[in-house]
JSON list of C-alpha atoms in Angstrom, two decimals:
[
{"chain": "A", "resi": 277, "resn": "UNK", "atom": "CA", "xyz": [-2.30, -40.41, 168.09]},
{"chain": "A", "resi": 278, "resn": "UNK", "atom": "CA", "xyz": [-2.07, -36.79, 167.69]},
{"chain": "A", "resi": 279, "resn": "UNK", "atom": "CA", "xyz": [-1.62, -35.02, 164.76]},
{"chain": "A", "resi": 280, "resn": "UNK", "atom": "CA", "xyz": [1.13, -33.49, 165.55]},
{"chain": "A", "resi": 281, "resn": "UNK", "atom": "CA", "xyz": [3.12, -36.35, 167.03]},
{"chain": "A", "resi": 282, "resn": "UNK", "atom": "CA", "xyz": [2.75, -38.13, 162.94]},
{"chain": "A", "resi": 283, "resn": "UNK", "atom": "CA", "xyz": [4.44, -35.23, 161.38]},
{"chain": "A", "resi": 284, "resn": "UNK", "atom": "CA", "xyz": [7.20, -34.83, 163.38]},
{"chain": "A", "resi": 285, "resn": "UNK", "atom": "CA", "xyz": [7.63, -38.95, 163.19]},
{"chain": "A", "resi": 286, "resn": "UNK", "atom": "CA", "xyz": [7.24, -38.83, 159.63]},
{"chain": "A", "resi": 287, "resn": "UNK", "atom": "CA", "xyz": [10.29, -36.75, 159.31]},
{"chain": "A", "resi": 288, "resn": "UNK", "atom": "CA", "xyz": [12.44, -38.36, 161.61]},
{"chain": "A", "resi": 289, "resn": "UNK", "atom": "CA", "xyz": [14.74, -40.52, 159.69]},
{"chain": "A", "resi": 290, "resn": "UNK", "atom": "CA", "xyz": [18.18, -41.02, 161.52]},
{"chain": "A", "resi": 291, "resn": "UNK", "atom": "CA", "xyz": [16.58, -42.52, 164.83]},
{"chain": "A", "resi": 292, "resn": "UNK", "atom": "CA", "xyz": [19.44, -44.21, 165.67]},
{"chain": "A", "resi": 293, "resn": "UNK", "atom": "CA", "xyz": [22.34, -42.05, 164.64]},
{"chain": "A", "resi": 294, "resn": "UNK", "atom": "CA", "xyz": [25.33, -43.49, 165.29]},
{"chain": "A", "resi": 295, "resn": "UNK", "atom": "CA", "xyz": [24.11, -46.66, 163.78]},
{"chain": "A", "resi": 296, "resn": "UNK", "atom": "CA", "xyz": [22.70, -45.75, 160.40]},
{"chain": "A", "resi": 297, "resn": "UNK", "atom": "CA", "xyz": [25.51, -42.88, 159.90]},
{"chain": "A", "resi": 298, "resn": "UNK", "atom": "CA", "xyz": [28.19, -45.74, 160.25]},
{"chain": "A", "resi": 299, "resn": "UNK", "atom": "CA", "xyz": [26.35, -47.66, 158.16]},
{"chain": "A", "resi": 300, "resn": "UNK", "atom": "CA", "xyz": [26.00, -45.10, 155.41]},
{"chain": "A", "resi": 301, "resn": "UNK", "atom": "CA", "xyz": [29.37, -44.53, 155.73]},
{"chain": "A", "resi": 302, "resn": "UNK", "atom": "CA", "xyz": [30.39, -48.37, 154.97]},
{"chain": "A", "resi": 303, "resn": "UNK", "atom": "CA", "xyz": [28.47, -48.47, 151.72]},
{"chain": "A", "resi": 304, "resn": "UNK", "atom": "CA", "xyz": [29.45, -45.05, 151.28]},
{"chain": "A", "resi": 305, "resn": "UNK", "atom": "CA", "xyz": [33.32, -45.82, 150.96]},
{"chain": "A", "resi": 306, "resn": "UNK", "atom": "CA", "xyz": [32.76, -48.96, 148.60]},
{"chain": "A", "resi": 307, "resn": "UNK", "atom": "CA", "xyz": [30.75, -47.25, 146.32]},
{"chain": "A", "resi": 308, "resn": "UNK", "atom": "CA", "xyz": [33.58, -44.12, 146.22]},
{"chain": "A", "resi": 309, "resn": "UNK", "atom": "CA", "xyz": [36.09, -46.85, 146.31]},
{"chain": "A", "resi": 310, "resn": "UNK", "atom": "CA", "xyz": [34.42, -48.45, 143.03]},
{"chain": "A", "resi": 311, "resn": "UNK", "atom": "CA", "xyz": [33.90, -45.30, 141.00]},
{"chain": "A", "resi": 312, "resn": "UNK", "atom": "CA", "xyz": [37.57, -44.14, 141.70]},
{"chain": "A", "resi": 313, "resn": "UNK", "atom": "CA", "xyz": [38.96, -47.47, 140.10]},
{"chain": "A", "resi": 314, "resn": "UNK", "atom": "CA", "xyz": [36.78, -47.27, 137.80]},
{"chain": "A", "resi": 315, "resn": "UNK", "atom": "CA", "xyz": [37.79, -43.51, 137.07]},
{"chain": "A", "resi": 316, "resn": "UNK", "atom": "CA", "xyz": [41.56, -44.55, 136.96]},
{"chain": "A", "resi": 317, "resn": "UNK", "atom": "CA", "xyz": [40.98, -47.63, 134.70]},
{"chain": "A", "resi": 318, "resn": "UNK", "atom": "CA", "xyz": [39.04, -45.27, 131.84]},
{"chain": "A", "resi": 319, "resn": "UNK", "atom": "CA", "xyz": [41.74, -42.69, 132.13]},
{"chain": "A", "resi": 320, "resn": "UNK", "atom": "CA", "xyz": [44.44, -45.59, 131.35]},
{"chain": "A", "resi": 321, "resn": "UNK", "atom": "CA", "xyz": [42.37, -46.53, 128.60]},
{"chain": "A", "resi": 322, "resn": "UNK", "atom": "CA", "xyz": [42.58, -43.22, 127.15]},
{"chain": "A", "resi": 323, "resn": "UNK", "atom": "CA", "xyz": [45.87, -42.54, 128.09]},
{"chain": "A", "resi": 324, "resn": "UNK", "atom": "CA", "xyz": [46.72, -45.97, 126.12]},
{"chain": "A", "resi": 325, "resn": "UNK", "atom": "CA", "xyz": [46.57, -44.04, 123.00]},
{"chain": "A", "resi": 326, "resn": "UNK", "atom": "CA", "xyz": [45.25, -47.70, 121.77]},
{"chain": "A", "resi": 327, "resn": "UNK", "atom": "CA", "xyz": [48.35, -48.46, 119.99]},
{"chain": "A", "resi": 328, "resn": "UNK", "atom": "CA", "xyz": [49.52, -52.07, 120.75]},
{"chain": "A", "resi": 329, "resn": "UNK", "atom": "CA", "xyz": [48.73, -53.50, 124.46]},
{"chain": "A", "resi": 330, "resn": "UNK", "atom": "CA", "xyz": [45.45, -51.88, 125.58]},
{"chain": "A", "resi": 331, "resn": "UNK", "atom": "CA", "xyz": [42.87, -52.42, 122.94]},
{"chain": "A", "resi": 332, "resn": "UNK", "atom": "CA", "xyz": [44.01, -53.61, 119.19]},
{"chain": "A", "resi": 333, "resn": "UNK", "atom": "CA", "xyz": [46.48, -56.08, 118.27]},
{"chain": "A", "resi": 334, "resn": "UNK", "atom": "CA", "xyz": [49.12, -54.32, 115.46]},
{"chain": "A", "resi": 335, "resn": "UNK", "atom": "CA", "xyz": [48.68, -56.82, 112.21]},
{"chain": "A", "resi": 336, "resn": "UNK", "atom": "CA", "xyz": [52.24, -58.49, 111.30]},
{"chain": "A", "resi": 337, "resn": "UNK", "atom": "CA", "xyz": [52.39, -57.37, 107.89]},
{"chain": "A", "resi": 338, "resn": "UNK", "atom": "CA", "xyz": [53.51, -53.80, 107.01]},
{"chain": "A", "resi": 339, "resn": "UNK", "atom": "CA", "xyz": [51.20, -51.59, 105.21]},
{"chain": "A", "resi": 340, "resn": "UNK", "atom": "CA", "xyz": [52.38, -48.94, 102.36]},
{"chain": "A", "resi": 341, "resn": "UNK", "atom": "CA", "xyz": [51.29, -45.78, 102.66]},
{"chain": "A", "resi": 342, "resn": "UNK", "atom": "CA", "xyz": [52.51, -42.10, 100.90]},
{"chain": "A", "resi": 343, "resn": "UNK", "atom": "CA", "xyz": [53.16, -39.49, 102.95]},
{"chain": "A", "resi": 344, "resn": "UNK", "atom": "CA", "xyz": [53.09, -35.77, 101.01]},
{"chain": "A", "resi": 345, "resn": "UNK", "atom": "CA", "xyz": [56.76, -33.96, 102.15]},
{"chain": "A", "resi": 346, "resn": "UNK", "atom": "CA", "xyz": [57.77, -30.50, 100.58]},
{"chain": "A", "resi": 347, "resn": "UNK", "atom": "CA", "xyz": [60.47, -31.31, 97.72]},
{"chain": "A", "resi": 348, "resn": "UNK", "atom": "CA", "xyz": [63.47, -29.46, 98.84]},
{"chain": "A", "resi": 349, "resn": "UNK", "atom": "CA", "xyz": [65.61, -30.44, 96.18]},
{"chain": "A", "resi": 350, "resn": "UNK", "atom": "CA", "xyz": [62.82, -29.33, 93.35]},
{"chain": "A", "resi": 351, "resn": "UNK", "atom": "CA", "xyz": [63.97, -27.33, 90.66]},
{"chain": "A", "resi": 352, "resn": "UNK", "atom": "CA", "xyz": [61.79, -24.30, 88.85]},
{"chain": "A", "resi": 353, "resn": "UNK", "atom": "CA", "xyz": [60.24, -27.19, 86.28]},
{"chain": "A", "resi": 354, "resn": "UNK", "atom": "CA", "xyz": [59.23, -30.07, 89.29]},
{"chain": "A", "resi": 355, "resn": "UNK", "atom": "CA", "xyz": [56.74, -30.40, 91.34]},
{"chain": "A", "resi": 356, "resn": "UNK", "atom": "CA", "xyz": [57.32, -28.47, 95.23]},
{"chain": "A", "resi": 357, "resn": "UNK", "atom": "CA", "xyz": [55.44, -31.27, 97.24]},
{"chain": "A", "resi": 358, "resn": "UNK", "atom": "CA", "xyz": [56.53, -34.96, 96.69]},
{"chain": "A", "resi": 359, "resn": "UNK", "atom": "CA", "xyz": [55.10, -38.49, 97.99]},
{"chain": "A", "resi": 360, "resn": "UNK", "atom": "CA", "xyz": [57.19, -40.81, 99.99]},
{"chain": "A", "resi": 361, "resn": "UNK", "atom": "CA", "xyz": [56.41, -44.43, 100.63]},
{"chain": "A", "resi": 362, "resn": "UNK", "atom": "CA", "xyz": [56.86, -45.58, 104.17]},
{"chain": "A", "resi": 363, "resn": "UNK", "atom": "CA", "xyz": [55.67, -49.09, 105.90]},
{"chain": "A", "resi": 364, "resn": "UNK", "atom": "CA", "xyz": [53.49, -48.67, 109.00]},
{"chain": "A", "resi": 365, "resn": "UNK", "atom": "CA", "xyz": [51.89, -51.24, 110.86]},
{"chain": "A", "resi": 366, "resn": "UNK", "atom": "CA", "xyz": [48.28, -50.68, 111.59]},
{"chain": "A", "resi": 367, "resn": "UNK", "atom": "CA", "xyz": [45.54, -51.89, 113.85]},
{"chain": "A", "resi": 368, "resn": "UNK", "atom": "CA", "xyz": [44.11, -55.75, 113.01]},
{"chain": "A", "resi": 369, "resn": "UNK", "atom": "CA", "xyz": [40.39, -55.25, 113.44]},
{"chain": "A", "resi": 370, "resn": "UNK", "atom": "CA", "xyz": [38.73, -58.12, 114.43]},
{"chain": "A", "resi": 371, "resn": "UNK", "atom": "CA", "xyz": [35.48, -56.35, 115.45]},
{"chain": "A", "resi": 372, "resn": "UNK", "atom": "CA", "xyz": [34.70, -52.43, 115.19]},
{"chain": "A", "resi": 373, "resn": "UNK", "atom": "CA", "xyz": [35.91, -50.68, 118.42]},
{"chain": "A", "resi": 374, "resn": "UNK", "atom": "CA", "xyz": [35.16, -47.46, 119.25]},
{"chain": "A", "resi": 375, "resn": "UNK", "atom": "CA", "xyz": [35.35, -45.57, 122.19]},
{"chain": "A", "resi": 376, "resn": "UNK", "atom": "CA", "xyz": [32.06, -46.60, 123.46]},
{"chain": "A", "resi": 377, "resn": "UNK", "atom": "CA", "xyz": [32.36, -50.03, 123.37]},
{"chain": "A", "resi": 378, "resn": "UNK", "atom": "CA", "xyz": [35.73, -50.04, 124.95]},
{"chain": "A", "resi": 379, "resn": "UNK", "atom": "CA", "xyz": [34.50, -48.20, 127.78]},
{"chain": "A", "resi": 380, "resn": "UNK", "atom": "CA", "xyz": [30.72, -50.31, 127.72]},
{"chain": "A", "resi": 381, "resn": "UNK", "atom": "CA", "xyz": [33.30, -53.62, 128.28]},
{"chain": "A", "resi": 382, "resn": "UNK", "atom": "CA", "xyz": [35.29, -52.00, 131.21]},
{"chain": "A", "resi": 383, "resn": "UNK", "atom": "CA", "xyz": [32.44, -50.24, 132.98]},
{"chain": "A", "resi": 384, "resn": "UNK", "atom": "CA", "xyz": [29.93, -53.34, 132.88]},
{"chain": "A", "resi": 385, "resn": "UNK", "atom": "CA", "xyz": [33.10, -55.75, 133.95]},
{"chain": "A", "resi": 386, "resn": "UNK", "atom": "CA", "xyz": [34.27, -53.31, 136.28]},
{"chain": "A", "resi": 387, "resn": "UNK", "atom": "CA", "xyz": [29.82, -53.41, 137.70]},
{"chain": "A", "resi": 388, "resn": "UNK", "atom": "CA", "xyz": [30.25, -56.88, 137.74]},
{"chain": "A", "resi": 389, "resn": "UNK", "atom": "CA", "xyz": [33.51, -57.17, 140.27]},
{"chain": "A", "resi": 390, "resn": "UNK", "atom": "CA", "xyz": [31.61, -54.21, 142.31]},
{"chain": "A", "resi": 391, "resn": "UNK", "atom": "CA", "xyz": [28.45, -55.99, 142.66]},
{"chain": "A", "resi": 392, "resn": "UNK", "atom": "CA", "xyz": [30.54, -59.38, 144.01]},
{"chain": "A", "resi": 393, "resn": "UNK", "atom": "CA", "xyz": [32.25, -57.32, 146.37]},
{"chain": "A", "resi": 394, "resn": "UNK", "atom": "CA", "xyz": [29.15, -55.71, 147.84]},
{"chain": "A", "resi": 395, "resn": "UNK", "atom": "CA", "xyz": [27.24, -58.81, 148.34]},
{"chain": "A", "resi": 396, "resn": "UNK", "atom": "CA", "xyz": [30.76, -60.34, 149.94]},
{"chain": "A", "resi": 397, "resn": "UNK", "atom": "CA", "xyz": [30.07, -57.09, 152.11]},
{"chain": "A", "resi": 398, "resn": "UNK", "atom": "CA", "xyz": [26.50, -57.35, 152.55]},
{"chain": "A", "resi": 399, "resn": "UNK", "atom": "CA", "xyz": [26.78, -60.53, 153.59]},
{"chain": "A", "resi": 400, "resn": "UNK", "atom": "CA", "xyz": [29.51, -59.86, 156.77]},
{"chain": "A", "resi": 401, "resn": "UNK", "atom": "CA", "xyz": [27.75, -56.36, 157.96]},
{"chain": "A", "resi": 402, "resn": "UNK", "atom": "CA", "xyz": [24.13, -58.18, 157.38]},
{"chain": "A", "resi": 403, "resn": "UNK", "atom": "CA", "xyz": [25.74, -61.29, 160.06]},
{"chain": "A", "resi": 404, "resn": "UNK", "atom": "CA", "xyz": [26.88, -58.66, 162.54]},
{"chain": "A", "resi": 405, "resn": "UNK", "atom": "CA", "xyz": [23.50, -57.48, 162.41]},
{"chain": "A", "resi": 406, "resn": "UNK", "atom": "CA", "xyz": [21.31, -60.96, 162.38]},
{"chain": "A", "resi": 407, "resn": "UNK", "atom": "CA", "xyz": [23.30, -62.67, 164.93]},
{"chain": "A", "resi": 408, "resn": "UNK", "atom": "CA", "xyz": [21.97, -60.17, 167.50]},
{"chain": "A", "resi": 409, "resn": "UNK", "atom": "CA", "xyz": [18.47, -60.13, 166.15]},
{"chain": "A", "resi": 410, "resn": "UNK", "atom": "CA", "xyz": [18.31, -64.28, 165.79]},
{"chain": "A", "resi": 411, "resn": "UNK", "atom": "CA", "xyz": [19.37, -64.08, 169.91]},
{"chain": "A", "resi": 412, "resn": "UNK", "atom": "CA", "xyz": [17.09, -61.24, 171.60]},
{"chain": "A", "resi": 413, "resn": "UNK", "atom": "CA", "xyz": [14.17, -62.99, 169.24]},
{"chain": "A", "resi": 414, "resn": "UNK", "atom": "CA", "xyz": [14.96, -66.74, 170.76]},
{"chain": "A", "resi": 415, "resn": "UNK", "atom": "CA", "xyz": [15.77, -65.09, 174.16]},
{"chain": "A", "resi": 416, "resn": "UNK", "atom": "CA", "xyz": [12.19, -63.01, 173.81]},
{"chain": "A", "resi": 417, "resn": "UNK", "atom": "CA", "xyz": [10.62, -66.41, 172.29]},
{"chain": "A", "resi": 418, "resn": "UNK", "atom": "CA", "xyz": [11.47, -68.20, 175.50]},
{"chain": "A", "resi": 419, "resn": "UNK", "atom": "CA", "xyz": [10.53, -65.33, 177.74]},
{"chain": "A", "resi": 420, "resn": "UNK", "atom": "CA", "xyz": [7.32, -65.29, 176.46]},
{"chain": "A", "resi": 421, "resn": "UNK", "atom": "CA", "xyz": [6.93, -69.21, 176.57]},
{"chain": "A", "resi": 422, "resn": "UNK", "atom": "CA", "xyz": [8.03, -68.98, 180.32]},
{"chain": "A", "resi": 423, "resn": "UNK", "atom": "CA", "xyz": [10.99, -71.02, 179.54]},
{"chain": "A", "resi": 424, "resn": "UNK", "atom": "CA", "xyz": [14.24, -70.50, 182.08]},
{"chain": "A", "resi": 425, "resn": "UNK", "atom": "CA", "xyz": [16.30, -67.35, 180.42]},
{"chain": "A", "resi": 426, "resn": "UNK", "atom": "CA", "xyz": [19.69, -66.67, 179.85]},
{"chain": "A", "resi": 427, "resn": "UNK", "atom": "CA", "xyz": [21.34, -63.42, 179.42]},
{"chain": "A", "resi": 428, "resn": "UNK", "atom": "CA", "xyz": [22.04, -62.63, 175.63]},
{"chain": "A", "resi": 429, "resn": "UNK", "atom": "CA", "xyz": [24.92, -62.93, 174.54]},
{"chain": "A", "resi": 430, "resn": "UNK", "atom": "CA", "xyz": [26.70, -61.67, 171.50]},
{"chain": "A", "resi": 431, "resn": "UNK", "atom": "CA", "xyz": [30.52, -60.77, 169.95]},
{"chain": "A", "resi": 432, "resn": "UNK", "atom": "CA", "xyz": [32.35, -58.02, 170.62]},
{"chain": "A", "resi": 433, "resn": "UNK", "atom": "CA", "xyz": [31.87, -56.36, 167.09]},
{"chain": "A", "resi": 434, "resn": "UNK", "atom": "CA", "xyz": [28.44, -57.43, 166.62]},
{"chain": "A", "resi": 435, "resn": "UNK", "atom": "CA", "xyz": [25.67, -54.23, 166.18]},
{"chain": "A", "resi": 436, "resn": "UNK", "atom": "CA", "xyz": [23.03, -53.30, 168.40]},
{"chain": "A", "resi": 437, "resn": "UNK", "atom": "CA", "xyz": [25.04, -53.75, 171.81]},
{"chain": "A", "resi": 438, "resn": "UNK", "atom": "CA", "xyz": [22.79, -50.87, 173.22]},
{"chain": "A", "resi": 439, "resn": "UNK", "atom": "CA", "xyz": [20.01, -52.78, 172.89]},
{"chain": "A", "resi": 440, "resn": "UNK", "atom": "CA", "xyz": [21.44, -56.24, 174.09]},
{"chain": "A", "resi": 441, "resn": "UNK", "atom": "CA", "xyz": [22.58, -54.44, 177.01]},
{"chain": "A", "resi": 442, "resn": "UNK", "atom": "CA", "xyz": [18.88, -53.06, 177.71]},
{"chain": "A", "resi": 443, "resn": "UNK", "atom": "CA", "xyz": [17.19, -56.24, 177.43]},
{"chain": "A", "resi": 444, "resn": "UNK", "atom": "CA", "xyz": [20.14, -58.23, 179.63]},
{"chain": "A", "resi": 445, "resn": "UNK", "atom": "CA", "xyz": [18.55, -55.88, 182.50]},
{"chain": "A", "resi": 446, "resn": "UNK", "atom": "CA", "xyz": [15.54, -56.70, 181.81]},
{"chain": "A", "resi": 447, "resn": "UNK", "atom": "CA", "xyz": [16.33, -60.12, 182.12]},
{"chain": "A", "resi": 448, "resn": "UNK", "atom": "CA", "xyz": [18.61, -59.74, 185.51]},
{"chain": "A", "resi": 449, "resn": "UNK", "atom": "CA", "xyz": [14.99, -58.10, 186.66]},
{"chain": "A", "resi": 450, "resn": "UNK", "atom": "CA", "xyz": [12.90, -60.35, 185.61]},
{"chain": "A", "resi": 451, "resn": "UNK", "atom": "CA", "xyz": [15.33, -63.40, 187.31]},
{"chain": "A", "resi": 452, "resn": "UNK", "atom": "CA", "xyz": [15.75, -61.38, 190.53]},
{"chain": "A", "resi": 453, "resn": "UNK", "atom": "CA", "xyz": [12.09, -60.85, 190.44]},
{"chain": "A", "resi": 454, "resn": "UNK", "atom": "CA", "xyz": [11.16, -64.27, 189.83]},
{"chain": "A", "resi": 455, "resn": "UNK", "atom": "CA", "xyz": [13.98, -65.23, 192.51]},
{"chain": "A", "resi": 456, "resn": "UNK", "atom": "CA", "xyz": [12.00, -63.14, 195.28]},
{"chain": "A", "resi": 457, "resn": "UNK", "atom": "CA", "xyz": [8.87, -64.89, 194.94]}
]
């Protein structure tokens, strides 16, 4: 082998174009499809203002707290600034959240739905691709073996239909040749 033949194979990744680009493109538009969601669920938790539904649960019991308000009515001898009780209902804490750990939950839950949803994937684009394989290795199994062949056969959205295509004339030859003598 030449020395020049290994470089120029050594960069030559997309070999089959069509194939690998649509197949780039697949996993692609799941992963985009994942980080979008999971763009638009962290920007509803922090558009939530975390102030009843989203995050904290608002304890039952009013709290008192003093609010300083500028004493409009104060004469020369009183104070200008004056405290006001009012009853507010604040956050029941079971456990500290903070903005990290609300985000930790969502992005690792979020991971965990993506990651089931790309091995549901995986597991539909890897069949379109192993049927095929699984039949031009039996058919090439019993070729070699000098069984009887068939012509390959494989569904209509199944991958490498190039390729069954090539070897189905190679078998038609190989019959027709076998016919003759």
């Amino acid at each position: 082998m030449s020395q020049n033949h290994k470089k120029t194979f050594r960069f030559h990744y997309l070999i089959d174009k069509e194939f690998q680009l649509k197949f780039l493109a697949h996993y692609s538009l799941l992963f985009i499809s994942g980080v979008l969601v999971t763009l638009g669920f962290l920007y509803w938790l922090n558009q939530a203002k975390y102030d009843g539904g989203a995050v904290f649960r608002l304890r039952q019991d009013a709290q008192t707290v003093y609010w300083k308000v500028e004493n409009e009515d104060a004469g020369p001898s009183e104070a200008k600034e004056k405290f006001v009780p009012r009853e507010i209902y604040l956050p029941n804490y079971d456990h500290q959240l903070n903005m990290y750990t609300i985000q930790f939950d969502a992005v690792v839950t979020l991971s965990i739905l993506y990651l089931l949803l790309i091995t549901v994937f995986s597991v539909f684009k890897s069949h379109k691709m192993a049927g095929p394989v699984f039949s031009i290795k039996r058919s090439l199994q019993r070729m070699a073996s000098g069984e009887p062949i068939e012509t390959i056969r494989i569904r209509k959205g199944d991958e490498f239909q190039e390729l069954v295509q090539v070897l189905n004339e190679v078998i038609q030859k190989r019959v027709s040749d076998g016919a003759k003598k």
